[in-house]
Coordinates of C-alpha atoms and ligand atoms in Angstrom, one line a residue:
M1 CA 18.4 -11.9 29.8
G2 CA 22.0 -12.1 28.9
S3 CA 24.2 -12.1 25.8
L4 CA 23.3 -14.7 23.2
G5 CA 26.9 -15.7 22.9
S6 CA 29.7 -15.5 20.4
P7 CA 29.9 -13.3 17.4
R8 CA 27.9 -14.5 14.3
S9 CA 29.5 -17.6 13.0
T10 CA 28.5 -17.2 9.3
S11 CA 29.0 -14.2 7.2
I12 CA 29.4 -13.0 3.6
P13 CA 33.1 -12.5 2.8
N14 CA 34.3 -9.0 3.4
S15 CA 31.2 -8.1 5.3
K16 CA 30.9 -8.0 9.1
P17 CA 28.2 -6.7 11.3
S18 CA 28.7 -3.0 12.0
A19 CA 29.5 -2.1 15.6
T20 CA 26.5 0.2 15.8
Q21 CA 24.0 -2.2 14.2
N22 CA 24.1 -4.5 17.1
A23 CA 23.2 -2.3 20.0
Q24 CA 25.2 -2.6 23.2
V25 CA 22.5 -3.2 25.7
S26 CA 22.0 -4.5 29.1
E27 CA 19.0 -5.9 31.1
L28 CA 16.2 -3.4 31.1
E29 CA 14.8 -2.6 34.5
T30 CA 13.0 0.6 33.9
S31 CA 12.0 2.2 30.7
P32 CA 12.5 5.8 29.7
S33 CA 9.6 5.2 27.2
P34 CA 6.0 5.7 28.4
F35 CA 4.9 2.6 26.4
P36 CA 4.2 -0.9 27.5
R37 CA 7.3 -3.0 26.9
N38 CA 7.8 -6.8 27.0
L39 CA 11.0 -7.1 25.2
L40 CA 14.5 -6.9 26.5
A41 CA 17.2 -6.3 23.9
D42 CA 20.0 -8.7 23.2
K43 CA 23.6 -8.0 23.8
T44 CA 26.1 -7.4 21.1
H45 CA 26.5 -9.8 18.2
M46 CA 24.2 -12.7 17.5
S47 CA 25.3 -16.3 17.1
R48 CA 23.5 -18.5 14.7
S49 CA 23.9 -21.5 17.0
E50 CA 20.8 -23.6 17.4
S51 CA 20.3 -22.6 21.0
A52 CA 20.7 -18.9 20.2
K53 CA 18.3 -19.2 17.4
K54 CA 15.8 -20.9 19.7
K55 CA 16.1 -18.2 22.3
I56 CA 15.5 -15.5 19.6
K57 CA 12.5 -17.4 18.3
N58 CA 10.9 -17.7 21.7
K59 CA 11.4 -14.0 22.5
E60 CA 8.2 -12.0 22.7
I61 CA 7.9 -9.0 20.5
L62 CA 6.7 -5.5 21.6
K63 CA 3.0 -5.1 21.8
P64 CA 1.4 -2.4 19.7
K65 CA 2.0 1.0 21.2
I66 CA -1.3 2.5 22.1
V67 CA -1.4 5.8 24.0
T68 CA -4.7 7.2 25.2
G69 CA -5.5 10.8 26.2
D70 CA -8.3 13.1 26.9
V71 CA -11.7 13.0 25.1
G72 CA -11.1 9.6 23.6
Y73 CA -7.8 10.6 22.1
V74 CA -5.9 7.5 20.9
L75 CA -2.4 7.4 19.4
E76 CA -1.5 4.2 17.5
D77 CA 2.2 4.8 17.8
V78 CA 5.1 3.2 16.0
P79 CA 8.0 1.5 17.6
H80 CA 11.2 3.4 18.4
F81 CA 14.7 2.1 19.1
S82 CA 14.5 3.5 22.7
D83 CA 11.6 1.0 23.3
Y84 CA 14.0 -1.9 23.2
I85 CA 17.5 -0.5 23.2
P86 CA 18.1 1.3 26.4
G87 CA 20.5 4.2 26.3
V88 CA 20.6 4.3 22.5
P89 CA 22.5 7.5 21.8
S90 CA 21.1 10.4 19.8
H91 CA 22.7 13.3 17.9
P92 CA 21.6 16.7 16.6
N93 CA 19.9 16.6 13.2
P94 CA 22.2 17.7 10.5
L95 CA 19.2 19.2 8.6
Q96 CA 19.6 22.4 10.6
D97 CA 22.9 23.0 8.8
N98 CA 21.6 22.2 5.4
P99 CA 21.7 25.4 3.2
A100 CA 18.5 24.4 1.4
Y101 CA 16.6 24.3 4.6
S102 CA 18.1 27.5 6.0
V103 CA 15.0 29.6 5.2
V104 CA 12.6 27.2 6.7
K105 CA 10.9 28.7 9.7
Q106 CA 10.5 25.5 11.6
Y107 CA 12.9 22.7 10.7
F108 CA 11.4 20.0 12.9
V109 CA 8.2 18.4 13.6
D110 CA 7.1 18.7 17.2
V111 CA 7.4 15.4 19.1
D112 CA 3.7 15.7 20.2
D113 CA 2.4 16.2 16.6
T114 CA -0.1 13.5 15.6
V115 CA -2.4 13.2 12.6
S116 CA -6.1 12.4 13.1
Q117 CA -7.6 9.6 11.2
K118 CA -11.1 11.0 11.5
I119 CA -11.5 14.6 10.3
V120 CA -15.2 14.9 10.0
V121 CA -16.4 15.3 13.5
K122 CA -19.5 16.4 15.4
Q123 CA -19.4 18.8 18.3
N124 CA -19.3 16.0 20.9
S125 CA -17.3 13.5 18.9
K126 CA -14.5 11.7 20.6
K127 CA -11.0 12.5 19.3
G128 CA -10.5 9.0 18.0
T129 CA -7.4 7.4 16.4
H130 CA -4.3 9.3 15.6
F131 CA -0.9 8.5 14.0
R132 CA 2.5 10.0 14.6
R133 CA 3.2 12.8 12.3
A134 CA 6.0 12.2 9.8
G135 CA 8.9 14.6 9.3
P136 CA 12.4 15.5 10.6
R137 CA 13.0 15.4 14.3
Q138 CA 15.5 17.5 16.3
K139 CA 17.4 14.4 17.3
V140 CA 18.6 11.6 15.1
Y141 CA 19.7 8.2 16.2
F142 CA 22.3 7.6 13.5
E143 CA 25.5 9.5 12.5
S144 CA 25.7 9.9 8.7
D145 CA 28.7 7.6 8.3
E146 CA 27.1 5.0 10.5
V147 CA 24.2 4.4 8.1
Q148 CA 24.2 1.5 5.7
A149 CA 20.9 1.7 3.9
C150 CA 19.2 -0.7 1.5
I151 CA 16.2 -0.4 -0.8
V152 CA 14.0 -3.2 -2.2
T153 CA 10.9 -3.2 -4.4
C154 CA 8.5 -6.1 -4.2
G155 CA 5.2 -7.3 -5.8
G156 CA 3.7 -6.0 -9.0
L157 CA 4.8 -2.9 -10.8
C158 CA 3.4 0.5 -10.2
P159 CA 4.1 3.9 -11.7
G160 CA 6.4 5.8 -9.4
L161 CA 8.6 3.0 -8.1
N162 CA 11.7 4.5 -9.6
T163 CA 10.8 7.9 -8.3
V164 CA 10.6 6.6 -4.7
V165 CA 14.0 4.8 -5.1
R166 CA 15.5 8.0 -6.5
E167 CA 14.1 10.2 -3.8
L168 CA 15.2 7.8 -1.0
V169 CA 18.7 7.9 -2.3
C170 CA 18.7 11.7 -2.7
A171 CA 17.1 12.4 0.7
L172 CA 19.6 10.1 2.4
F173 CA 22.5 11.6 0.5
D174 CA 21.6 15.3 0.4
I175 CA 19.8 15.8 3.7
Y176 CA 21.6 13.3 5.9
G177 CA 25.0 12.9 4.2
V178 CA 24.5 9.1 4.0
T179 CA 26.7 7.6 1.2
K180 CA 26.3 3.9 1.7
I181 CA 23.1 2.9 0.0
L182 CA 22.5 -0.5 -1.5
G183 CA 19.8 -1.6 -4.0
I184 CA 18.5 -5.1 -3.4
K185 CA 17.7 -6.7 -6.7
G186 CA 14.6 -8.7 -7.6
G187 CA 12.4 -8.3 -4.5
Y188 CA 12.6 -10.1 -1.2
K189 CA 14.5 -13.1 -2.5
G190 CA 17.2 -10.7 -3.7
F191 CA 18.4 -10.3 0.0
Y192 CA 19.8 -13.8 -0.1
S193 CA 20.1 -14.8 -3.7
C194 CA 21.2 -11.8 -5.8
N195 CA 24.0 -9.3 -5.9
T196 CA 23.3 -5.8 -4.6
I197 CA 24.0 -2.6 -6.5
E198 CA 25.4 0.6 -5.0
L199 CA 23.1 3.5 -5.4
T200 CA 24.2 7.1 -5.6
P201 CA 22.4 10.3 -6.6
K202 CA 24.2 10.2 -9.9
K203 CA 23.1 6.6 -10.7
V204 CA 19.5 7.4 -10.0
N205 CA 19.4 10.8 -11.5
D206 CA 17.1 10.0 -14.4
I207 CA 15.3 6.9 -13.3
H208 CA 12.0 8.7 -12.4
K209 CA 11.5 9.2 -16.2
R210 CA 11.3 5.4 -16.7
G211 CA 8.5 3.0 -15.8
G212 CA 9.1 -0.2 -13.8
T213 CA 11.8 -0.4 -11.1
I214 CA 15.5 -0.4 -11.8
L215 CA 15.9 -2.8 -8.9
G216 CA 13.6 -5.4 -10.4
T217 CA 10.8 -7.0 -8.4
S218 CA 9.3 -10.4 -7.7
R219 CA 6.5 -12.3 -6.0
G220 CA 7.1 -15.0 -3.4
G221 CA 10.5 -15.7 -1.9
H222 CA 9.9 -14.1 1.5
D223 CA 12.1 -16.0 4.0
T224 CA 12.3 -13.9 7.1
V225 CA 15.3 -15.6 8.7
K226 CA 17.3 -15.6 5.5
I227 CA 16.5 -12.0 4.9
V228 CA 17.4 -10.8 8.4
D229 CA 20.6 -12.9 8.3
A230 CA 21.5 -11.1 5.1
I231 CA 20.7 -7.7 6.6
Q232 CA 22.9 -8.5 9.6
D233 CA 25.7 -9.9 7.5
R234 CA 25.9 -6.9 5.3
G235 CA 25.7 -4.5 8.3
I236 CA 22.6 -2.9 7.0
N237 CA 20.8 -0.6 9.5
H238 CA 18.1 1.1 7.3
V239 CA 15.8 -1.1 5.3
Y240 CA 13.4 0.6 3.0
I241 CA 10.8 -1.7 1.6
I242 CA 8.5 -0.6 -1.2
G243 CA 5.6 -2.8 -1.9
G244 CA 1.9 -3.6 -1.5
D245 CA -0.2 -5.4 1.2
G246 CA 1.8 -8.6 0.8
T247 CA 5.1 -6.8 1.0
Q248 CA 4.0 -4.9 4.1
K249 CA 3.1 -8.2 5.8
G250 CA 6.6 -9.4 5.0
A251 CA 8.1 -6.1 6.3
A252 CA 6.3 -6.6 9.6
M253 CA 7.8 -10.0 9.9
I254 CA 11.3 -8.7 9.2
Y255 CA 10.8 -5.9 11.7
E256 CA 9.7 -8.4 14.4
E257 CA 12.7 -10.7 13.7
I258 CA 15.0 -7.7 13.9
Q259 CA 13.5 -6.6 17.2
R260 CA 13.8 -10.1 18.6
R261 CA 17.5 -10.0 17.7
G262 CA 17.7 -6.6 19.4
L263 CA 19.2 -4.9 16.4
K264 CA 19.4 -1.2 15.8
V265 CA 17.9 -1.6 12.3
A266 CA 15.1 0.7 11.0
V267 CA 12.5 -1.2 8.9
V268 CA 10.4 1.2 6.9
G269 CA 7.6 0.4 4.5
I270 CA 6.5 2.6 1.6
P271 CA 3.1 1.4 0.4
K272 CA 2.9 0.6 -3.3
T273 CA -0.2 -0.7 -5.0
I274 CA -1.8 0.3 -8.3
D275 CA -5.0 -1.2 -6.9
N276 CA -5.1 1.4 -4.1
D277 CA -6.2 -1.4 -1.8
I278 CA -4.1 -0.3 1.3
E279 CA -6.0 0.7 4.4
V280 CA -5.7 4.0 6.3
I281 CA -3.8 5.9 3.7
D282 CA -5.6 8.4 1.4
K283 CA -4.3 6.7 -1.7
S284 CA -1.2 5.0 -3.0
F285 CA 1.4 6.5 -5.3
G286 CA 1.0 5.6 -9.0
F287 CA -2.8 5.4 -8.7
D288 CA -3.5 8.7 -10.3
T289 CA -1.1 7.9 -13.1
A290 CA -2.9 4.5 -13.7
V291 CA -6.3 6.2 -13.8
E292 CA -5.0 8.7 -16.3
E293 CA -3.4 6.0 -18.5
A294 CA -6.7 4.1 -18.4
Q295 CA -8.4 7.0 -20.1
K296 CA -6.6 6.2 -23.3
A297 CA -8.1 2.7 -23.4
I298 CA -11.6 4.0 -22.5
Y299 CA -11.3 6.7 -25.2
A300 CA -10.3 4.0 -27.8
A301 CA -13.2 1.8 -26.7
H302 CA -15.6 4.7 -27.0
V303 CA -14.4 5.7 -30.5
E304 CA -14.7 2.1 -31.7
A305 CA -18.1 1.6 -30.1
E306 CA -19.5 4.9 -31.5
S307 CA -18.3 4.1 -35.0
H308 CA -20.2 0.8 -35.4
E309 CA -23.9 -0.1 -35.2
N310 CA -24.6 -1.6 -31.8
G311 CA -20.9 -1.1 -31.0
I312 CA -19.8 -2.3 -27.6
G313 CA -16.4 -1.3 -26.2
L314 CA -15.2 -3.4 -23.3
V315 CA -12.2 -2.4 -21.2
K316 CA -10.7 -4.5 -18.5
L317 CA -8.7 -2.7 -15.9
M318 CA -6.6 -3.9 -12.9
G319 CA -8.2 -4.4 -9.5
R320 CA -7.8 -7.8 -8.0
N321 CA -10.1 -7.3 -5.0
S322 CA -10.7 -3.6 -5.0
G323 CA -12.3 -1.7 -7.9
F324 CA -10.8 1.8 -7.3
I325 CA -9.1 2.1 -10.7
A326 CA -12.2 1.1 -12.6
M327 CA -14.4 3.4 -10.5
Y328 CA -12.1 6.5 -10.8
A329 CA -11.3 5.8 -14.5
T330 CA -15.0 5.6 -15.2
L331 CA -15.8 8.8 -13.3
A332 CA -13.0 10.6 -15.0
S333 CA -14.0 9.6 -18.5
R334 CA -17.7 10.2 -18.6
D335 CA -17.9 8.0 -21.7
V336 CA -18.6 4.8 -19.7
D337 CA -22.1 3.3 -19.6
C338 CA -21.4 0.6 -17.1
C339 CA -18.6 -0.1 -14.5
L340 CA -18.3 -3.5 -12.9
I341 CA -16.1 -3.9 -9.8
P342 CA -15.4 -6.8 -7.4
E343 CA -17.2 -5.2 -4.5
S344 CA -20.5 -4.9 -6.3
P345 CA -21.9 -8.3 -7.4
F346 CA -23.9 -8.5 -10.6
H347 CA -25.8 -11.1 -12.5
L348 CA -26.0 -11.6 -16.2
E349 CA -29.3 -13.2 -17.1
G350 CA -32.9 -12.2 -16.4
E351 CA -34.7 -9.1 -15.1
G352 CA -32.3 -6.5 -13.8
G353 CA -29.3 -8.4 -15.2
L354 CA -26.3 -7.0 -17.1
L355 CA -27.4 -8.4 -20.5
E356 CA -30.8 -6.8 -20.2
F357 CA -29.2 -3.5 -19.4
I358 CA -26.7 -3.8 -22.4
E359 CA -29.7 -4.4 -24.7
K360 CA -31.6 -1.4 -23.3
R361 CA -28.6 0.9 -23.6
L362 CA -27.8 -0.2 -27.2
K363 CA -31.4 0.4 -28.2
E364 CA -31.3 3.9 -26.6
N365 CA -27.9 5.0 -27.8
G366 CA -26.7 2.6 -30.5
H367 CA -23.4 2.0 -28.7
M368 CA -22.0 1.5 -25.2
V369 CA -18.8 1.3 -23.2
I370 CA -18.3 -1.1 -20.3
V371 CA -15.4 -1.0 -17.8
V372 CA -14.7 -4.1 -15.8
A373 CA -12.2 -4.5 -13.0
E374 CA -10.3 -7.8 -13.3
G375 CA -11.6 -9.1 -10.0
A376 CA -15.3 -8.5 -10.9
G377 CA -17.7 -11.4 -11.5
Q378 CA -15.1 -14.0 -10.4
D379 CA -17.8 -15.9 -8.6
L380 CA -19.9 -16.1 -11.8
I381 CA -16.9 -17.3 -13.9
A382 CA -15.9 -19.8 -11.2
D383 CA -19.4 -21.4 -11.6
S384 CA -18.4 -22.4 -15.1
L385 CA -14.7 -22.9 -14.7
R386 CA -12.7 -24.4 -11.9
N387 CA -9.9 -22.2 -10.7
T388 CA -7.6 -22.9 -7.8
N389 CA -4.3 -21.4 -9.1
H390 CA -2.3 -19.0 -7.1
D391 CA 0.8 -16.9 -7.8
A392 CA 4.2 -17.2 -6.0
S393 CA 3.0 -14.8 -3.3
G394 CA -0.2 -16.8 -2.7
N395 CA -2.5 -14.4 -4.5
K396 CA -5.3 -16.2 -6.4
L397 CA -4.8 -16.1 -10.1
L398 CA -7.9 -14.6 -11.6
L399 CA -9.8 -15.8 -14.6
D400 CA -10.1 -13.3 -17.5
V401 CA -13.4 -11.6 -16.8
G402 CA -13.0 -9.6 -20.0
L403 CA -12.8 -12.6 -22.3
W404 CA -15.6 -14.4 -20.4
L405 CA -17.9 -11.3 -20.6
S406 CA -17.2 -10.8 -24.3
Q407 CA -18.2 -14.4 -24.9
K408 CA -21.4 -14.1 -22.9
I409 CA -22.5 -10.9 -24.5
K410 CA -21.9 -12.3 -28.0
E411 CA -23.7 -15.5 -27.2
Y412 CA -26.7 -13.5 -25.8
F413 CA -27.1 -11.3 -28.8
S414 CA -26.4 -13.9 -31.5
G415 CA -28.6 -16.4 -29.8
K416 CA -32.3 -15.9 -29.2
K417 CA -32.0 -12.1 -29.5
K418 CA -30.7 -12.3 -33.1
M419 CA -29.3 -8.9 -32.7
R420 CA -26.0 -8.0 -34.4
V421 CA -23.5 -6.4 -32.0
N422 CA -20.0 -5.3 -32.7
L423 CA -17.9 -5.9 -29.6
K424 CA -14.3 -4.7 -29.2
Y425 CA -12.4 -6.0 -26.1
I426 CA -9.5 -3.8 -25.0
D427 CA -7.2 -5.2 -22.3
P428 CA -4.6 -2.4 -21.3
T429 CA -3.8 -4.2 -18.0
Y430 CA 0.0 -3.9 -18.0
M431 CA 0.0 -0.7 -20.0
I432 CA -1.5 1.3 -17.2
R433 CA 1.1 0.2 -14.6
A434 CA 4.3 0.1 -16.8
V435 CA 4.4 3.8 -17.4
P436 CA 6.4 6.4 -15.5
S437 CA 4.5 8.3 -12.8
N438 CA 2.9 11.6 -13.7
A439 CA 3.8 15.0 -12.1
S440 CA 1.5 14.8 -9.1
D441 CA 2.5 11.2 -8.3
N442 CA 6.2 12.2 -8.6
I443 CA 5.7 14.8 -5.9
Y444 CA 3.8 12.3 -3.8
C445 CA 6.6 9.8 -4.2
T446 CA 9.1 12.5 -3.1
L447 CA 7.2 13.3 0.0
L448 CA 6.8 9.6 0.9
A449 CA 10.5 9.0 0.5
H450 CA 11.5 12.0 2.5
S451 CA 9.1 11.1 5.3
A452 CA 10.5 7.5 5.3
V453 CA 14.1 8.7 5.6
H454 CA 13.2 11.3 8.4
G455 CA 11.5 8.5 10.3
A456 CA 14.4 6.1 10.1
M457 CA 16.9 8.7 11.0
A458 CA 14.8 9.7 14.0
G459 CA 15.0 6.1 15.3
Y460 CA 11.5 5.0 14.4
T461 CA 11.1 1.5 13.0
G462 CA 8.4 -1.0 12.1
F463 CA 6.2 1.5 10.3
T464 CA 4.7 2.4 6.9
V465 CA 4.7 5.9 5.8
G466 CA 1.5 7.3 4.2
S467 CA -0.7 10.3 3.7
V468 CA -3.6 10.4 6.1
N469 CA -6.1 13.2 5.4
G470 CA -3.4 14.9 3.4
R471 CA -0.7 14.9 6.2
H472 CA 2.1 12.4 6.2
A473 CA 2.1 10.0 9.1
Y474 CA 3.9 6.9 10.4
I475 CA 1.5 4.0 10.7
P476 CA 2.1 0.7 12.5
Y477 CA 2.3 -2.2 10.1
H478 CA -0.7 -4.1 11.6
R479 CA -3.0 -1.2 10.7
I480 CA -2.0 -1.4 7.1
T481 CA -2.1 -5.2 6.8
E482 CA -5.1 -6.2 8.9
K483 CA -7.5 -5.8 5.9
Q484 CA -7.6 -4.6 2.4
K485 CA -9.2 -1.3 1.4
K486 CA -12.3 -1.8 -0.8
V487 CA -14.7 0.5 -2.6
V488 CA -17.6 1.0 -0.2
I489 CA -20.6 0.5 -2.3
T490 CA -22.8 2.3 0.2
D491 CA -20.5 5.3 -0.1
R492 CA -21.6 8.4 -2.0
M493 CA -18.6 7.9 -4.4
W494 CA -20.1 4.8 -5.8
A495 CA -23.5 6.5 -5.8
R496 CA -21.9 9.3 -7.9
L497 CA -20.6 6.7 -10.3
L498 CA -24.0 5.0 -10.6
S499 CA -25.6 8.4 -11.3
S500 CA -22.9 9.3 -13.9
T501 CA -23.3 6.0 -15.8
N502 CA -27.0 5.7 -15.0
Q503 CA -26.4 1.9 -14.7
P504 CA -28.5 -0.2 -12.4
S505 CA -26.9 -1.2 -9.1
F506 CA -27.5 -4.9 -10.1
L507 CA -27.8 -5.7 -6.4
S508 CA -30.5 -8.1 -5.4
H509 CA -33.0 -7.2 -2.6
E510 CA -31.5 -10.0 -0.6
F511 CA -28.0 -8.5 -0.9
I512 CA -29.1 -5.1 0.1
K513 CA -30.9 -6.6 3.1
N514 CA -27.8 -8.4 4.1
V515 CA -25.6 -5.3 3.8
K516 CA -28.1 -3.3 5.8
G517 CA -27.9 -6.0 8.5
E518 CA -24.1 -5.7 8.7
E519 CA -22.5 -3.5 11.3
T520 CA -19.2 -2.9 9.8
D521 CA -16.5 -0.4 10.9
L522 CA -16.0 1.9 8.0
G523 CA -12.9 3.5 9.6
S524 CA -11.0 4.8 6.6
H525 CA -12.3 6.0 3.3
F526 CA -10.9 6.9 0.0
Y527 CA -10.9 10.7 -0.3
L528 CA -13.1 10.6 2.8
E529 CA -16.2 10.8 0.8
N530 CA -18.3 8.9 3.3
E531 CA -18.9 11.6 5.9
Y532 CA -22.0 9.9 7.2
A533 CA -20.3 6.6 7.8
L534 CA -17.3 8.4 9.4
C535 CA -19.6 10.0 11.8
N536 CA -21.7 7.0 12.6
G537 CA -19.4 4.1 11.9
S538 CA -21.8 1.7 10.3
I539 CA -23.0 0.7 6.9
T540 CA -26.6 0.8 8.1
D541 CA -26.3 4.5 9.0
A542 CA -24.5 5.2 5.7
I543 CA -27.2 3.6 3.6
E544 CA -30.0 5.2 5.5
K545 CA -28.6 8.7 5.3
M546 CA -27.5 8.5 1.7
Ligands
LIG1 N1 1.5 -12.9 4.3 C1 2.8 -12.6 3.9 N2 3.8 -12.7 4.8 C2 5.1 -12.5 4.4 N3 5.4 -12.1 3.2 C3 4.4 -12.0 2.3 C4 3.1 -12.2 2.6 N4 2.3 -12.0 1.5 C5 3.2 -11.7 0.5 N5 4.5 -11.6 1.0 C6 5.7 -11.3 0.2 O1 5.6 -10.0 -0.2 C7 6.1 -9.9 -1.6 C8 5.1 -9.2 -2.5 O2 3.8 -9.7 -2.3 P1 2.7 -9.7 -3.4 O3 1.4 -10.1 -2.7 O4 3.1 -10.4 -4.6 O5 2.6 -8.2 -3.8 P2 2.2 -6.8 -3.0 O6 3.1 -6.6 -2.0 O7 2.3 -5.8 -4.1 O8 0.8 -7.1 -2.5 C9 6.4 -11.3 -2.0 O9 7.8 -11.4 -2.1 C10 5.8 -12.2 -1.0 O10 6.5 -13.4 -0.8
LIG2 O1 0.9 -10.3 -13.4 P1 1.2 -9.8 -12.1 O2 2.5 -9.2 -11.9 O3 1.0 -10.9 -11.0 O4 0.2 -8.7 -11.7 C1 -1.1 -8.7 -11.7 C2 -1.7 -8.1 -10.5 O5 -1.0 -7.0 -10.0 C3 -1.9 -6.0 -9.6 O6 -1.7 -5.0 -10.4 C4 -1.5 -5.5 -8.2 O7 -1.0 -6.4 -7.5 P2 0.0 -6.0 -6.2 O8 -0.3 -4.6 -5.8 O9 -0.5 -7.0 -5.2 O10 1.4 -6.1 -6.6 C5 -3.2 -6.6 -9.6 O11 -4.2 -5.7 -10.0 C6 -3.1 -7.7 -10.7 O12 -4.0 -8.7 -10.5
LIG3 MG1 -1.2 -7.0 -3.2

């Protein structure tokens, strides 16, 4: 495989590809890396001529790096420049000369350190899946003045976005002496349709105290080729992408295109989602803040409900497909009588239905509080209303379960029951995600940002950073994006919720029978509550041993 031709023909005025961004590489005969390799890196600058584009398009990308060891040890590793850029030079890490780190006993993470996905084990358990431990390495693959970094925030808002931006800038600046850092405005489409802003520690000094993102965000607009062209044109070689599951899928495509073009550009994802629906990681930043903020709405609903005869406080919380916010806000509050999430189907009418339970609870206590995740009961609403709308990113636009439920409850009691109820519906949806992150999320954001920067400087790319069992790790994109994390209703955490609210499970016998019949891999778990499932790996086992 040879050079793809002449230097890039189109470019933004005053910007040219940096010499180091396009690695000087030659045909790869043997690999210093122990991993399977099916990609040969391109030579020097790319041309955007049609034939060159075609060649790039047809190039295969690296296969996932899976390393196996003794006793069933598996490392799901992340790509490194040395996998596709032979002879890529390295340098000593400047961290060792940083006065702040002078007292640290061990500056660097050992190259062999990995983080286990499964921590509850039996005596004879296999070692199972591991991820590369995050942190500074002895060698870095960029000189400070060679780095041109950029940061983008995509998808919905989440508390902590500004903190991550701030800490990325500060880590690059303070630890690695990087001074060229660009903010991409307005999400993915900002790469090719907006101006950039220069980011310095001074500019970002106070931003963690503000909600939202100073960079702006958007849904839709992911055009891989245009984005990578912009990255190349601006000479960017560190791309930090903060966003949820959709964003990480987009980041994976950017990384693949960059690898196809043979560029020395690190693509690093920092997972953001208020719904906490990202697999593998313990939890996402901003989640704790959102749960805390939701307490205010639940408190108000409880005060209102308690103060009226047959008072019902109904609170709708975010959670498109995963009910983590509703579940944790309910557990934290202790004022909630019933929590409804997308993972646990319910029915309204008849024996064992929601309306019957509301009536019972009102008769017992005189008031009640219901928390509903926005994605709950969508199948029931869809029966009465047609809904085929999607947002710019392709996410299904949900119908308002809170309004629908309020209507159904009122109809039920004013109809044949002739019972007067006083229902107050509170929808704090955007309030819980528009706030600045709390103290613990701020620290989490800082660690994520530092891990991201250390990984990029150490030459890793094509990964998302996240906490796995409390240790920070580099996780390949496909592990984050292959499925969404959901509340496991056969998990003891959901059982704890049911026992705290004393609500019925609403599950039909048929549903339980179906779930019991399913053999599903329960690989990762929020807060690792499901020890049984982790040991045995099936819903059936989890249910039987609960
Ligand atoms: N499957 C996908 N492939 C590539 N890009 C995607 C994909 N899904 C979403 N995106 C892009 O990621 C960005 C954010 O996605 P979205 O689903 O809105 O939020 P989130 O990342 O928070 O889940 C959008 O710009 C969207 O175009
Ligand atoms: O109004 P928007 O911005 O589309 O946001 C609403 C959605 O954003 C979320 O908070 C999270 O979405 P993402 O994590 O995919 O950005 C959902 O819970 C909610 O449905
Ligand atoms: Mg999403």
